[in-house]
Coordinates of C-alpha atoms and ligand atoms in Angstrom, one line a residue:
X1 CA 14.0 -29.2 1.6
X2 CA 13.9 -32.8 2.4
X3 CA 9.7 -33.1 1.9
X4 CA 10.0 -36.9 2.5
X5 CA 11.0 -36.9 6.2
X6 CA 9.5 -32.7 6.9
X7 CA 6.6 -33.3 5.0
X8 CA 5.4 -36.0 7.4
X9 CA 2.5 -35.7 9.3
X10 CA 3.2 -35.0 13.1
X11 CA 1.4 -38.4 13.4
X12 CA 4.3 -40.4 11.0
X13 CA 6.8 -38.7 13.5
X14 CA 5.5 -39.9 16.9
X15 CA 8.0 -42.3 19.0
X16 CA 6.0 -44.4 22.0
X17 CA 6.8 -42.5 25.2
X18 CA 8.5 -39.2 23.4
X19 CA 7.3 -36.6 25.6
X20 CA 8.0 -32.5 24.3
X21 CA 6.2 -31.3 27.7
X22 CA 6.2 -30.9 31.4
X23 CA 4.0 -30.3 33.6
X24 CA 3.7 -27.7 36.3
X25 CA 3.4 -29.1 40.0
X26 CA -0.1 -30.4 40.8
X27 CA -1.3 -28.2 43.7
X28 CA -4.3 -29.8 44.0
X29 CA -2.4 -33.4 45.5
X30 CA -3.8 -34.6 48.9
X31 CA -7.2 -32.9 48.4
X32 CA -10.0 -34.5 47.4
X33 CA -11.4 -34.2 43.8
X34 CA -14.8 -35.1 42.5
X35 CA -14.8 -38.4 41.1
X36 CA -15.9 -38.5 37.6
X37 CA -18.3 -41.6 36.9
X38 CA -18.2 -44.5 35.0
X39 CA -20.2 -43.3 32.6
X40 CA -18.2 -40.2 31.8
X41 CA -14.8 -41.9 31.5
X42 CA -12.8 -42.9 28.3
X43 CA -13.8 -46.5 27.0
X44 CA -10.7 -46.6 24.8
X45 CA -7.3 -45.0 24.4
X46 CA -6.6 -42.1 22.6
X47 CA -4.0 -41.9 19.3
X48 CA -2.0 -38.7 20.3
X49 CA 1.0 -38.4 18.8
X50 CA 4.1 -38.7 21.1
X51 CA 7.6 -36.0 20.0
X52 CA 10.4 -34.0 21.5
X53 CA 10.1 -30.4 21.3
X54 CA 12.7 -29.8 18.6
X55 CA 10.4 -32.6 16.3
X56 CA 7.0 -30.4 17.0
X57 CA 8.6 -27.3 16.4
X58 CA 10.5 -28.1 13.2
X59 CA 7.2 -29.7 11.7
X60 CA 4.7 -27.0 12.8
X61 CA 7.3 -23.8 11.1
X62 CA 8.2 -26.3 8.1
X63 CA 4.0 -26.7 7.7
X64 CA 3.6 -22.7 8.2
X65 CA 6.5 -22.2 5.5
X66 CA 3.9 -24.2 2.9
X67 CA 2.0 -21.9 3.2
X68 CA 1.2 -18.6 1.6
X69 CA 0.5 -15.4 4.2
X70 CA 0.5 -11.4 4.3
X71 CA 3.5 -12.1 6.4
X72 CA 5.6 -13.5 3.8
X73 CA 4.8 -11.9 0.9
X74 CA 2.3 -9.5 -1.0
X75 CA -1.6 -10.4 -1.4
X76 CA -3.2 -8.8 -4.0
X77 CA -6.3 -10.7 -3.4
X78 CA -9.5 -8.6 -4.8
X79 CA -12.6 -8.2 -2.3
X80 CA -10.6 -9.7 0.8
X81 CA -8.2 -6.0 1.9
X82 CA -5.6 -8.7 3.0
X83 CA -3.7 -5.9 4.8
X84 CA -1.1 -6.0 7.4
X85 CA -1.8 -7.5 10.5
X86 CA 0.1 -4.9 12.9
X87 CA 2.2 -6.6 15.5
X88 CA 1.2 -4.0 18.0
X89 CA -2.5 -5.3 17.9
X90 CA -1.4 -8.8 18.8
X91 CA 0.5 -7.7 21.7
X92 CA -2.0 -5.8 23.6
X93 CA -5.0 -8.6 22.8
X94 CA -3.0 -10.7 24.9
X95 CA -2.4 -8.9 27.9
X96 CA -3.6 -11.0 31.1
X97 CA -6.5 -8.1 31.7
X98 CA -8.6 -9.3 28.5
X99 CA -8.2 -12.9 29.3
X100 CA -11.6 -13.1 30.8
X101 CA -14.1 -15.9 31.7
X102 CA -17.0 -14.8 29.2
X103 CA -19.7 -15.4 32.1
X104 CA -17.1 -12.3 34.3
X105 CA -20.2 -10.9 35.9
X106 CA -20.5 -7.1 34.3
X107 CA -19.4 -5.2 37.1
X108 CA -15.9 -7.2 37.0
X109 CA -15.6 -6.9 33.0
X110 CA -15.6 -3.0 33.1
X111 CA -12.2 -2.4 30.8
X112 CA -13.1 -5.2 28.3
X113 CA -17.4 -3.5 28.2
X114 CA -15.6 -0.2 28.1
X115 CA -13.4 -1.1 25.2
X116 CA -15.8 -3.0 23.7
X117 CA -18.5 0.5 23.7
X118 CA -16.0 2.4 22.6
X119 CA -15.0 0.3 19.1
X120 CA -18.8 0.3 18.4
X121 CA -19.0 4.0 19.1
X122 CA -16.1 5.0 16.7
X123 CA -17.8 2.4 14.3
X124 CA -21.0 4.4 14.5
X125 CA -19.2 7.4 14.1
X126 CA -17.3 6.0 11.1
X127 CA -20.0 4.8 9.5
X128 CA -22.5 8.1 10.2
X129 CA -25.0 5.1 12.0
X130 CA -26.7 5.3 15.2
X131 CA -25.6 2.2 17.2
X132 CA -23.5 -1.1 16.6
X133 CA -23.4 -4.5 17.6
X134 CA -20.0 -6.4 17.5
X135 CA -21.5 -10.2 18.4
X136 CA -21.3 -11.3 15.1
X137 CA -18.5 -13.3 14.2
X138 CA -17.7 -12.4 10.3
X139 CA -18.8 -10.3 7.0
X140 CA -21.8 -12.9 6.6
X141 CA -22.8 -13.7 9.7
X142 CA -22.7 -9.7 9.8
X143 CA -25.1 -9.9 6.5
X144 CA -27.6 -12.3 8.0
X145 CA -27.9 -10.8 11.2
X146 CA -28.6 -6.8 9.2
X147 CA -31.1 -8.5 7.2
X148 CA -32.9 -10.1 10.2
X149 CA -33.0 -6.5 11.7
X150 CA -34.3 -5.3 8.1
X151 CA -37.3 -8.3 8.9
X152 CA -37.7 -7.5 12.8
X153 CA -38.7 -4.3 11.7
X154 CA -40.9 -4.8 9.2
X155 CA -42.5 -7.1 11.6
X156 CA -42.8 -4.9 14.4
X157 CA -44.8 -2.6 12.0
X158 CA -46.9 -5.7 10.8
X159 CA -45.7 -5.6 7.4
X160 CA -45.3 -9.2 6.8
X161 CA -45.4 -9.3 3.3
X162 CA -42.6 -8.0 2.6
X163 CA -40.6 -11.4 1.6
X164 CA -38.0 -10.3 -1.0
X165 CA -35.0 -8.7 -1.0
X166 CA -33.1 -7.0 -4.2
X167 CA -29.3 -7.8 -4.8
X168 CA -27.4 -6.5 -7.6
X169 CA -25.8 -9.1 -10.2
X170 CA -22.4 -7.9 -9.1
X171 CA -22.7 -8.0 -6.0
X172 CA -20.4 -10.9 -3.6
X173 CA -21.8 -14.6 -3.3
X174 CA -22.4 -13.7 0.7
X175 CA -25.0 -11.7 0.2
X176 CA -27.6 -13.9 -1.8
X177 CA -26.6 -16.6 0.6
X178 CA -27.4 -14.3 3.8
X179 CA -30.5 -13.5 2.0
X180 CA -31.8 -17.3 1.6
X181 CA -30.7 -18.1 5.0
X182 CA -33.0 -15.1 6.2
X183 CA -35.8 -16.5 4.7
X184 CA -35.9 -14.0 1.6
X185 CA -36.6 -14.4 -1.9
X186 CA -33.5 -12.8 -4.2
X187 CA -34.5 -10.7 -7.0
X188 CA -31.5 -9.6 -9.0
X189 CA -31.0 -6.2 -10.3
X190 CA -28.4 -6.1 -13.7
X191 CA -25.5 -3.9 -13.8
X192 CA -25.0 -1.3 -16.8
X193 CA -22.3 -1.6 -19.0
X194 CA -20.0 0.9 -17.0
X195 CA -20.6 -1.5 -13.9
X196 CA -22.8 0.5 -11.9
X197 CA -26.6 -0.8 -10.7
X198 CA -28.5 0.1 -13.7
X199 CA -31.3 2.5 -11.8
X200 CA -34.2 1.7 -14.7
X201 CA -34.0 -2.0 -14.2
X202 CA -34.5 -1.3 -10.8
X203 CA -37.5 0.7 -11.0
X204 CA -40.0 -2.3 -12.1
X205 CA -38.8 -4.3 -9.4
X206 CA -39.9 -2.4 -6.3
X207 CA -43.5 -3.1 -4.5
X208 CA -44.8 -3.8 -1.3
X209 CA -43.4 -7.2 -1.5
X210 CA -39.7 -5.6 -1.0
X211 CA -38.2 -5.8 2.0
X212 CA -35.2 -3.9 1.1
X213 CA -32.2 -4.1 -1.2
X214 CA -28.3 -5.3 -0.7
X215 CA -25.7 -3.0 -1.6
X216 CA -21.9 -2.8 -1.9
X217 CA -20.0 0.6 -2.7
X218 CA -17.6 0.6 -3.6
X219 CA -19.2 -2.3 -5.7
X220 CA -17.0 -5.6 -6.8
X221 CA -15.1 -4.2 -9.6
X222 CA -13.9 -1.7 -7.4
X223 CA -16.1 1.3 -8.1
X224 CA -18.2 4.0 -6.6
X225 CA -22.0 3.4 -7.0
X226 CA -22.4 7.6 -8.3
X227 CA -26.2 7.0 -7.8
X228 CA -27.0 5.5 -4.5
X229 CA -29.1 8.6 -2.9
X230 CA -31.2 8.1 -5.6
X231 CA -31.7 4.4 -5.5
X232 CA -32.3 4.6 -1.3
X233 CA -34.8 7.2 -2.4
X234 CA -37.1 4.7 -4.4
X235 CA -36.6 2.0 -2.1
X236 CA -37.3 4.2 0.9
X237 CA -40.7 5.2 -1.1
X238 CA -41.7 1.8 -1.6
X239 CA -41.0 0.9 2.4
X240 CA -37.6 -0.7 2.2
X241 CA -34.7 -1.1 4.2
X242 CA -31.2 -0.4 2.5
X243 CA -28.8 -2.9 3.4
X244 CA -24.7 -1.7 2.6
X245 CA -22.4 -4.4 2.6
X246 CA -19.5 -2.9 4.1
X247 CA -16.6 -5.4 3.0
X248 CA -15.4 -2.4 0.6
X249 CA -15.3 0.0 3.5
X250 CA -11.7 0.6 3.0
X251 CA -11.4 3.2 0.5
X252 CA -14.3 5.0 2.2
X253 CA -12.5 5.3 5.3
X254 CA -12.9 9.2 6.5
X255 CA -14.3 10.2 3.5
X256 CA -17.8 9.8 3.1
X257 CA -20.7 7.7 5.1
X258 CA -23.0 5.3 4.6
X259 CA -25.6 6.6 6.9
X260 CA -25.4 9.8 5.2
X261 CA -26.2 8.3 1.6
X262 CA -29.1 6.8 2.8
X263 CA -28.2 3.8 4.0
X264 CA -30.7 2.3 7.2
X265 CA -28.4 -1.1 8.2
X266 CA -24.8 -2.3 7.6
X267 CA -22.1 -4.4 8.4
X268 CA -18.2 -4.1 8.7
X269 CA -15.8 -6.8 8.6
X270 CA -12.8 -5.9 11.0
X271 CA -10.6 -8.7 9.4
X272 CA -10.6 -6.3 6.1
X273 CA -10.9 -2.7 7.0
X274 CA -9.7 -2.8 10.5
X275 CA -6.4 -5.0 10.0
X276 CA -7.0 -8.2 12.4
X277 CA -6.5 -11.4 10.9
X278 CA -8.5 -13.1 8.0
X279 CA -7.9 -16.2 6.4
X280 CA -8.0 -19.6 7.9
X281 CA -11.3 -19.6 8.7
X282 CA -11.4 -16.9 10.9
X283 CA -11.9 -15.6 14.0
X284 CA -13.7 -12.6 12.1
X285 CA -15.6 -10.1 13.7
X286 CA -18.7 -8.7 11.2
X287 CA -20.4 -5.6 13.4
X288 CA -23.7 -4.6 11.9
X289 CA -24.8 -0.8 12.7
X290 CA -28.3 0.7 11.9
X291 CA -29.9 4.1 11.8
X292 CA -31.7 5.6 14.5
X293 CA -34.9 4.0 15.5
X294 CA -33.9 0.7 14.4
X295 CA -31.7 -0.2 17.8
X296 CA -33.9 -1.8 19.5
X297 CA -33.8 -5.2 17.0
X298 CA -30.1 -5.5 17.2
X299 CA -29.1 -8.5 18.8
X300 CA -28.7 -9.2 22.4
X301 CA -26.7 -8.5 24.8
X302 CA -26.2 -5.1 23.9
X303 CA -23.5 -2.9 25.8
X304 CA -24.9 0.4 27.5
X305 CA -23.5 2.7 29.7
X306 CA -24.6 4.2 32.3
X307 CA -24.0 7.3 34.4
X308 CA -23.4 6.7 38.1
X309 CA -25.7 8.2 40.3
X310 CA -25.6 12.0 39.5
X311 CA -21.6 12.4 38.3
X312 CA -21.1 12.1 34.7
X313 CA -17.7 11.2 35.3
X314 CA -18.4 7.8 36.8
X315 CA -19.8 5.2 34.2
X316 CA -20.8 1.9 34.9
X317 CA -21.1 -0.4 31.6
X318 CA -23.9 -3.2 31.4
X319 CA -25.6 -5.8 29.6
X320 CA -28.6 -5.2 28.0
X321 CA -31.3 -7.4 26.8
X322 CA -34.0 -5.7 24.9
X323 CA -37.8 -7.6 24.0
X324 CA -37.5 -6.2 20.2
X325 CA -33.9 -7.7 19.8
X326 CA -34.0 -9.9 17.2
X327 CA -32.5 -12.3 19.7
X328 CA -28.8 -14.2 20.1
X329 CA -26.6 -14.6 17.1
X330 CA -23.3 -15.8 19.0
X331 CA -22.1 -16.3 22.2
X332 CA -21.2 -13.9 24.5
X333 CA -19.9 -10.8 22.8
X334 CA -18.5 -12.2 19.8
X335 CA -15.1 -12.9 18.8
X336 CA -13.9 -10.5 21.8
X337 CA -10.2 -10.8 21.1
X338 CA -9.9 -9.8 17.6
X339 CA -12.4 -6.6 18.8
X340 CA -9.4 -5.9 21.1
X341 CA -6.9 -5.6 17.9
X342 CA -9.4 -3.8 15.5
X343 CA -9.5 -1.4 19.2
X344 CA -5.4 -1.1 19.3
X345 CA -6.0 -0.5 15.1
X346 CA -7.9 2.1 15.4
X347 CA -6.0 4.1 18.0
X348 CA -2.9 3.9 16.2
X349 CA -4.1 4.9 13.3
X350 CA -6.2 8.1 15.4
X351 CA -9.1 9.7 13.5
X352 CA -7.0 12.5 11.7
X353 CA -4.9 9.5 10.2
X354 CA -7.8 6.8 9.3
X355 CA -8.8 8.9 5.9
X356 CA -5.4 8.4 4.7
X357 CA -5.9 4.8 4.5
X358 CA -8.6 4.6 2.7
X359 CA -6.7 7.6 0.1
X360 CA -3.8 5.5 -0.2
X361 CA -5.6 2.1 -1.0
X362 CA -7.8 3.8 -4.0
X363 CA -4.0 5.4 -5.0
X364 CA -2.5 2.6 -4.6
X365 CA -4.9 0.4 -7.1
X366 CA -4.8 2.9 -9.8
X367 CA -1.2 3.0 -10.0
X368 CA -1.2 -1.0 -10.9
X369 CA -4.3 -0.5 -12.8
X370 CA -2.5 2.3 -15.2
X371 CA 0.9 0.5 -15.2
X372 CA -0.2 -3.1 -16.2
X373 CA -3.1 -1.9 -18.9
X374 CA -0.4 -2.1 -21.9
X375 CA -0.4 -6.1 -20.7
X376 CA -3.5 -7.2 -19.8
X377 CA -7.5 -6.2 -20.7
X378 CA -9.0 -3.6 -18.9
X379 CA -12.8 -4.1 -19.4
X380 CA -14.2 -1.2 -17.6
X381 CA -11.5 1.8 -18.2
X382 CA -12.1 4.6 -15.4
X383 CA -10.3 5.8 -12.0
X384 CA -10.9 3.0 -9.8
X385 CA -11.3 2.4 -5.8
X386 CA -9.6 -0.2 -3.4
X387 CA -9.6 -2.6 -6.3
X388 CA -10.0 -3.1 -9.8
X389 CA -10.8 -6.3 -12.7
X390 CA -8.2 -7.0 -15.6
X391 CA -9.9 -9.5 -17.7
X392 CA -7.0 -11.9 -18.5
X393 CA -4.3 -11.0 -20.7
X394 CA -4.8 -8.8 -23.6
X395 CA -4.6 -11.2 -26.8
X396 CA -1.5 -9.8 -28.3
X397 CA 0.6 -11.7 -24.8
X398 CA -2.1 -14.7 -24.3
X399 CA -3.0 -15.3 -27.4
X400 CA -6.4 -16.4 -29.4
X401 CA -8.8 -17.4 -26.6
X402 CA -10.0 -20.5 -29.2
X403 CA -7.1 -21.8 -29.4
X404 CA -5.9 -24.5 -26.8
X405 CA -2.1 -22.4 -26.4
X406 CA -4.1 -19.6 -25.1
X407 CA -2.9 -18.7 -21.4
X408 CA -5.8 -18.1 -19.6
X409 CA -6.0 -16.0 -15.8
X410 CA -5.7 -19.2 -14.2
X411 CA -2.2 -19.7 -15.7
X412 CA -1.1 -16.3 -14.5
X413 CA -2.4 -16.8 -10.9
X414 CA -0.5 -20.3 -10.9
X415 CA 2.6 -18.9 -12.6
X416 CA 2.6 -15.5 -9.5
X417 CA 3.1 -18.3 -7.1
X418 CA 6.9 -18.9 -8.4
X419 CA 7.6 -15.4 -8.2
X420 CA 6.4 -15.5 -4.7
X421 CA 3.4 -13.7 -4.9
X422 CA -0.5 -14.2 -4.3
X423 CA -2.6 -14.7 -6.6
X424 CA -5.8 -11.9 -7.5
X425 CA -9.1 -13.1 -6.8
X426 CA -9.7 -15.3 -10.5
X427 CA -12.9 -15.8 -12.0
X428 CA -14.8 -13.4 -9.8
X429 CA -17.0 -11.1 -10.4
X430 CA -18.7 -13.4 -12.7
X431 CA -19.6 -9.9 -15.4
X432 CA -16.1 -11.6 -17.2
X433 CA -15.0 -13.9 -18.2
X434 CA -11.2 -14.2 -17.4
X435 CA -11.7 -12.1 -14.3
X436 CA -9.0 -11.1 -12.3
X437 CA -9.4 -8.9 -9.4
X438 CA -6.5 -6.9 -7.8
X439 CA -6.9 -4.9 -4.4
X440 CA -3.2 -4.0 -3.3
X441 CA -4.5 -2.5 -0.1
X442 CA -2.5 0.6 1.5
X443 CA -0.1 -1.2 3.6
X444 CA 2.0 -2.1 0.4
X445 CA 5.4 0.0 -0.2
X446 CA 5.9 1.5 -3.9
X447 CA 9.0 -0.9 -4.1
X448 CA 6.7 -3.9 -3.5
X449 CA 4.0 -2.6 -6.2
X450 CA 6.6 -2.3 -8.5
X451 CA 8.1 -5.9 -8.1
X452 CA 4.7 -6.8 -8.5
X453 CA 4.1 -4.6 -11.7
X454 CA 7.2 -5.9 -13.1
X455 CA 6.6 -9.6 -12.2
X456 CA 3.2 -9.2 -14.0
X457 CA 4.3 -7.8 -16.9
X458 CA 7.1 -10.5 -17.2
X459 CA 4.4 -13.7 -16.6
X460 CA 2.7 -11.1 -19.8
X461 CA 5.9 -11.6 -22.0
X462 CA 6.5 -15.5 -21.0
X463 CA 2.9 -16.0 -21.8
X464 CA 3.9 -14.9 -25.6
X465 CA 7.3 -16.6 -25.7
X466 CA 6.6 -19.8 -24.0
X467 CA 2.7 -20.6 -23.1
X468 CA 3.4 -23.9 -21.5
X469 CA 6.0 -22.9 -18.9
X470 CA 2.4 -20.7 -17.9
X471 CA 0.4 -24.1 -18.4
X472 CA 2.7 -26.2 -16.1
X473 CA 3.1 -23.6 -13.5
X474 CA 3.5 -23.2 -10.6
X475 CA 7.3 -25.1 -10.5
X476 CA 8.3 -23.9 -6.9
X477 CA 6.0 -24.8 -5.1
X478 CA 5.4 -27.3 -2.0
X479 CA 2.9 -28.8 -4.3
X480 CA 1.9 -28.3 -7.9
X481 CA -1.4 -27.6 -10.0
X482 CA -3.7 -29.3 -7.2
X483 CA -6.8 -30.7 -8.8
X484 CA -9.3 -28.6 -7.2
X485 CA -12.6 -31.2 -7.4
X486 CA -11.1 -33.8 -6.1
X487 CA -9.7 -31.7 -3.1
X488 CA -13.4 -30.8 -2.8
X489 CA -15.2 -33.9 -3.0
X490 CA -12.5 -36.4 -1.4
X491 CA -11.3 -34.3 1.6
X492 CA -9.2 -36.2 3.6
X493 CA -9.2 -34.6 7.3
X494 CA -8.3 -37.7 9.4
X495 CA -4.7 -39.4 10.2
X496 CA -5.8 -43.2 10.6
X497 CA -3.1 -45.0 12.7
X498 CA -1.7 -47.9 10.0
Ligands
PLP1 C1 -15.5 -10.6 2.1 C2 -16.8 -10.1 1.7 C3 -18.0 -10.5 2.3 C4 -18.1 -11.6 3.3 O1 -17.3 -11.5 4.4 P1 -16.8 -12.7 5.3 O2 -16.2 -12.1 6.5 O3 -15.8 -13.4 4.4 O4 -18.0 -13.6 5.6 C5 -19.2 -10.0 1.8 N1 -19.2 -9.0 0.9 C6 -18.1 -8.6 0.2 C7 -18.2 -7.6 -0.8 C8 -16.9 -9.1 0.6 O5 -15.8 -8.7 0.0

């Protein structure tokens, strides 16, 4: 690859009067337009680049070739599910139907209200909950908008001193975040040696100051929290809320339910569990579900349904604004398009095959768990979930960890990239200290875990035999070892013209 003349930005190879386009016949000539005014007009010129079509397409699939997705090869990345993105969910988000205006009047909208009632009715169903609201637009948004339904109704009940919320010590950065943007105070609850919420430390922590507590199950490292009815017991008793954090769904899928272990308010995040696309930013989609009685604070609009005059058969679907909600948290009905995939998701799968995804993920993760434990450590040694933490190479492959020749996890994670894999999730959860966090996901053939397995135990041998071809890694990559503070503090987002 010749990265002096592809690697340019599409800036570097505009040409003055170029022209990759052509516009479709103006209808509109002879009529009369409105005028825009002075005011509203450009002052100066704009610096657009100018290329042929053959120039933009080469530099946008060169740039897409740079980078790493679920398209081109595996992502083992721990906490994320990066599963496939079916093909079959892009194709019917884009037919013409769901292209609406978002201010379509309701009674025009009926197929996209329909659909959208529907995803958060096999949601509720999923998740054993009462109702859901799909406005938000990701996992966190999906946290803060749960916890502000956790506060609405301890308002409503004029319990305003309940200000703080408990989150467990393994639990994902997202949620003390959410927390603090809500307005509560985060009280941290330690994990037990086998990685579970440790229930006795709880115990002292609960009062009437607790508005609820924040919980993930399968937790971070990948396993099941055994004693959650008893922990919603004791916060039920001291007038919490308990909040699951559904990012882990996964494994769960068809096999049991939050709202049958006690949990009051959740959220899902359809970029993990339900297969539409993550990374980049987004567009997520975060729904947030809650138990009976607490509907009326979810946010508005809410889609009903109706019966038409006396015939069950006839439905009408509206939009709903109730005085409890606590009030807007995006636009519209959230990220409506990638509801429309997680809906095509869903069907394909049908409900007597969506509990074999979440079988096969938690399968799928034990198999690389067992077959890689002779290479690296495996600090918490029991039948895993969706995911599971190695904590860096065991020291008879990466040597002493005092000694500066000792390959550390982010050596391995560099040194994946030339064998044309993902990295795990590195570093996180924060219990270890060479963390490395592997969630295959159930979309992953046998054949592709074992290249994987194989490719991990070789970077396991080259760490022993030659540490510094691990240190200089990766070698095949567009670029190399980037240095990841500058990247932070020195962005640089803009092309300026020279
Ligand atoms: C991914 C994740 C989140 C946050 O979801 P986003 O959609 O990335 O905002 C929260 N909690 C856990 C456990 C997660 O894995």
């Amino acid at each position: 690859m010749n990265r002096e003349y592809y690697g340019k930005l599409i800036f570097e190879l505009s040409q003055p009067g170029r022209k990759g386009y052509s516009l479709p016949k103006n209808e509109f000539e002879g009529y009369s337009l409105v005028e825009l005014g002075e005011t509203q007009l450009r002052q100066t010129g704009t610096i657009l680049p100018e290329a042929d079509e053959l120039t933009v397409v080469r530099h946008y699939t060169n740039m897409s070739n740079n980078n790493f997705g679920v398209d081109t090869g595996f992502y083992p990345l721990g906490s994320c599910t990066m599963k496939y993105n079916p093909k079959l969910n892009e194709e019917l988000a884009a037919l013409p139907g769901f292209n609406q205006h978002p201010l379509t009047p309701a009674k025009f909208a009926q197929g996209s209200l329909k659909l959208y009632d529907e995803v958060q009715k096999t949601l509720a169903e999923i998740a054993g909950l009462s109702r859901f609201t799909l406005n938000p637009y990701a996992g966190a948004h999906g946290e803060l908008t749960g916890l502000m339904v956790i506060r609405s109704y301890h308002m409503s009940r004029g319990d305003v001193a309940r200000t703080k919320i408990i989150v467990p010590d393994s639990a994902h950065g997202t949620n003390p975040a959410s927390a603090a943007v809500c307005g509560l105070q985060i009280v941290e609850v330690k994990s037990l040696a086998d990685g579970t919420v440790d229930v006795e430390a709880l115990k002292p922590l609960l009062g009437p100051d607790i508005a609820g507590m924040m919980m993930t199950n399968p937790n971070t490292l990948g396993l099941f929290e055994t004693r959650i009815p008893e922990i919603a017991k004791l916060v039920h008793e001291c007038g919490g809320l308990m909040y699951y954090d559904g990012a882990n769904l996964n494994p769960m899928l068809g096999v049991c339910r939050p709202g049958d272990m006690g949990f009051d308010v959740m959220h899902i995040n359809l970029h993990k569990t339900f297969s539409t696309p993550h990374g980049g930013g987004g567009p997520g989609s975060g729904p947030v579900g809650v138990r009976k009685g607490l509907e009326q604070f979810l946010p508005n609009p809410q889609v009903i349904v109706k019966d038409l005059k006396d015939t069950k058969d006839l439905k009408a679907y509206e939009l709903h604004c109730d005085e409890e909600s606590l009030g807007y948290v995006s636009f519209f009905l959230g990220n409506f398009a990638i509801i429309v995939r997680a809906y095509a998701y869903l069907l394909s799968l049908g409900k007597e095959n969506i509990p074999m995804a979440g079988k096969l993920s938690v399968l799928n993760a034990n198999y690389i768990k067992e077959s890689l434990r002779s290479h690296y450590k495996l600090p918490i040694d029991t039948v895993c979930k969706h995911e599971f933490v190695f904590d860096g190479l065991r020291e008879e492959y990466g040597g002493d960890h005092h000694s500066p020749e000792h390959v550390t996890t982010l050596d391995v994670a560099k040194r994946l990239l030339d064998y044309g894999f993902h990295a795990p999730t590195i570093y996180f959860p924060l219990l270890f200290h060479e963390a490395m966090m592997i969630e295959p996901t159930e979309t992953e053939s046998k054949e592709t875990l074992d290249a994987f397995i194989a490719v991990m135990k070789r970077i396991a041998e080259e760490a022993k035999a030659d540490p510094q071809l691990l240190k200089s890694a990766p070698h095949d990559t567009p670029v190399r070892r980037m240095d990841d503070v500058k990247a932070v503090k020195e962005p640089k987002f803009t092309f300026k013209a020279l």
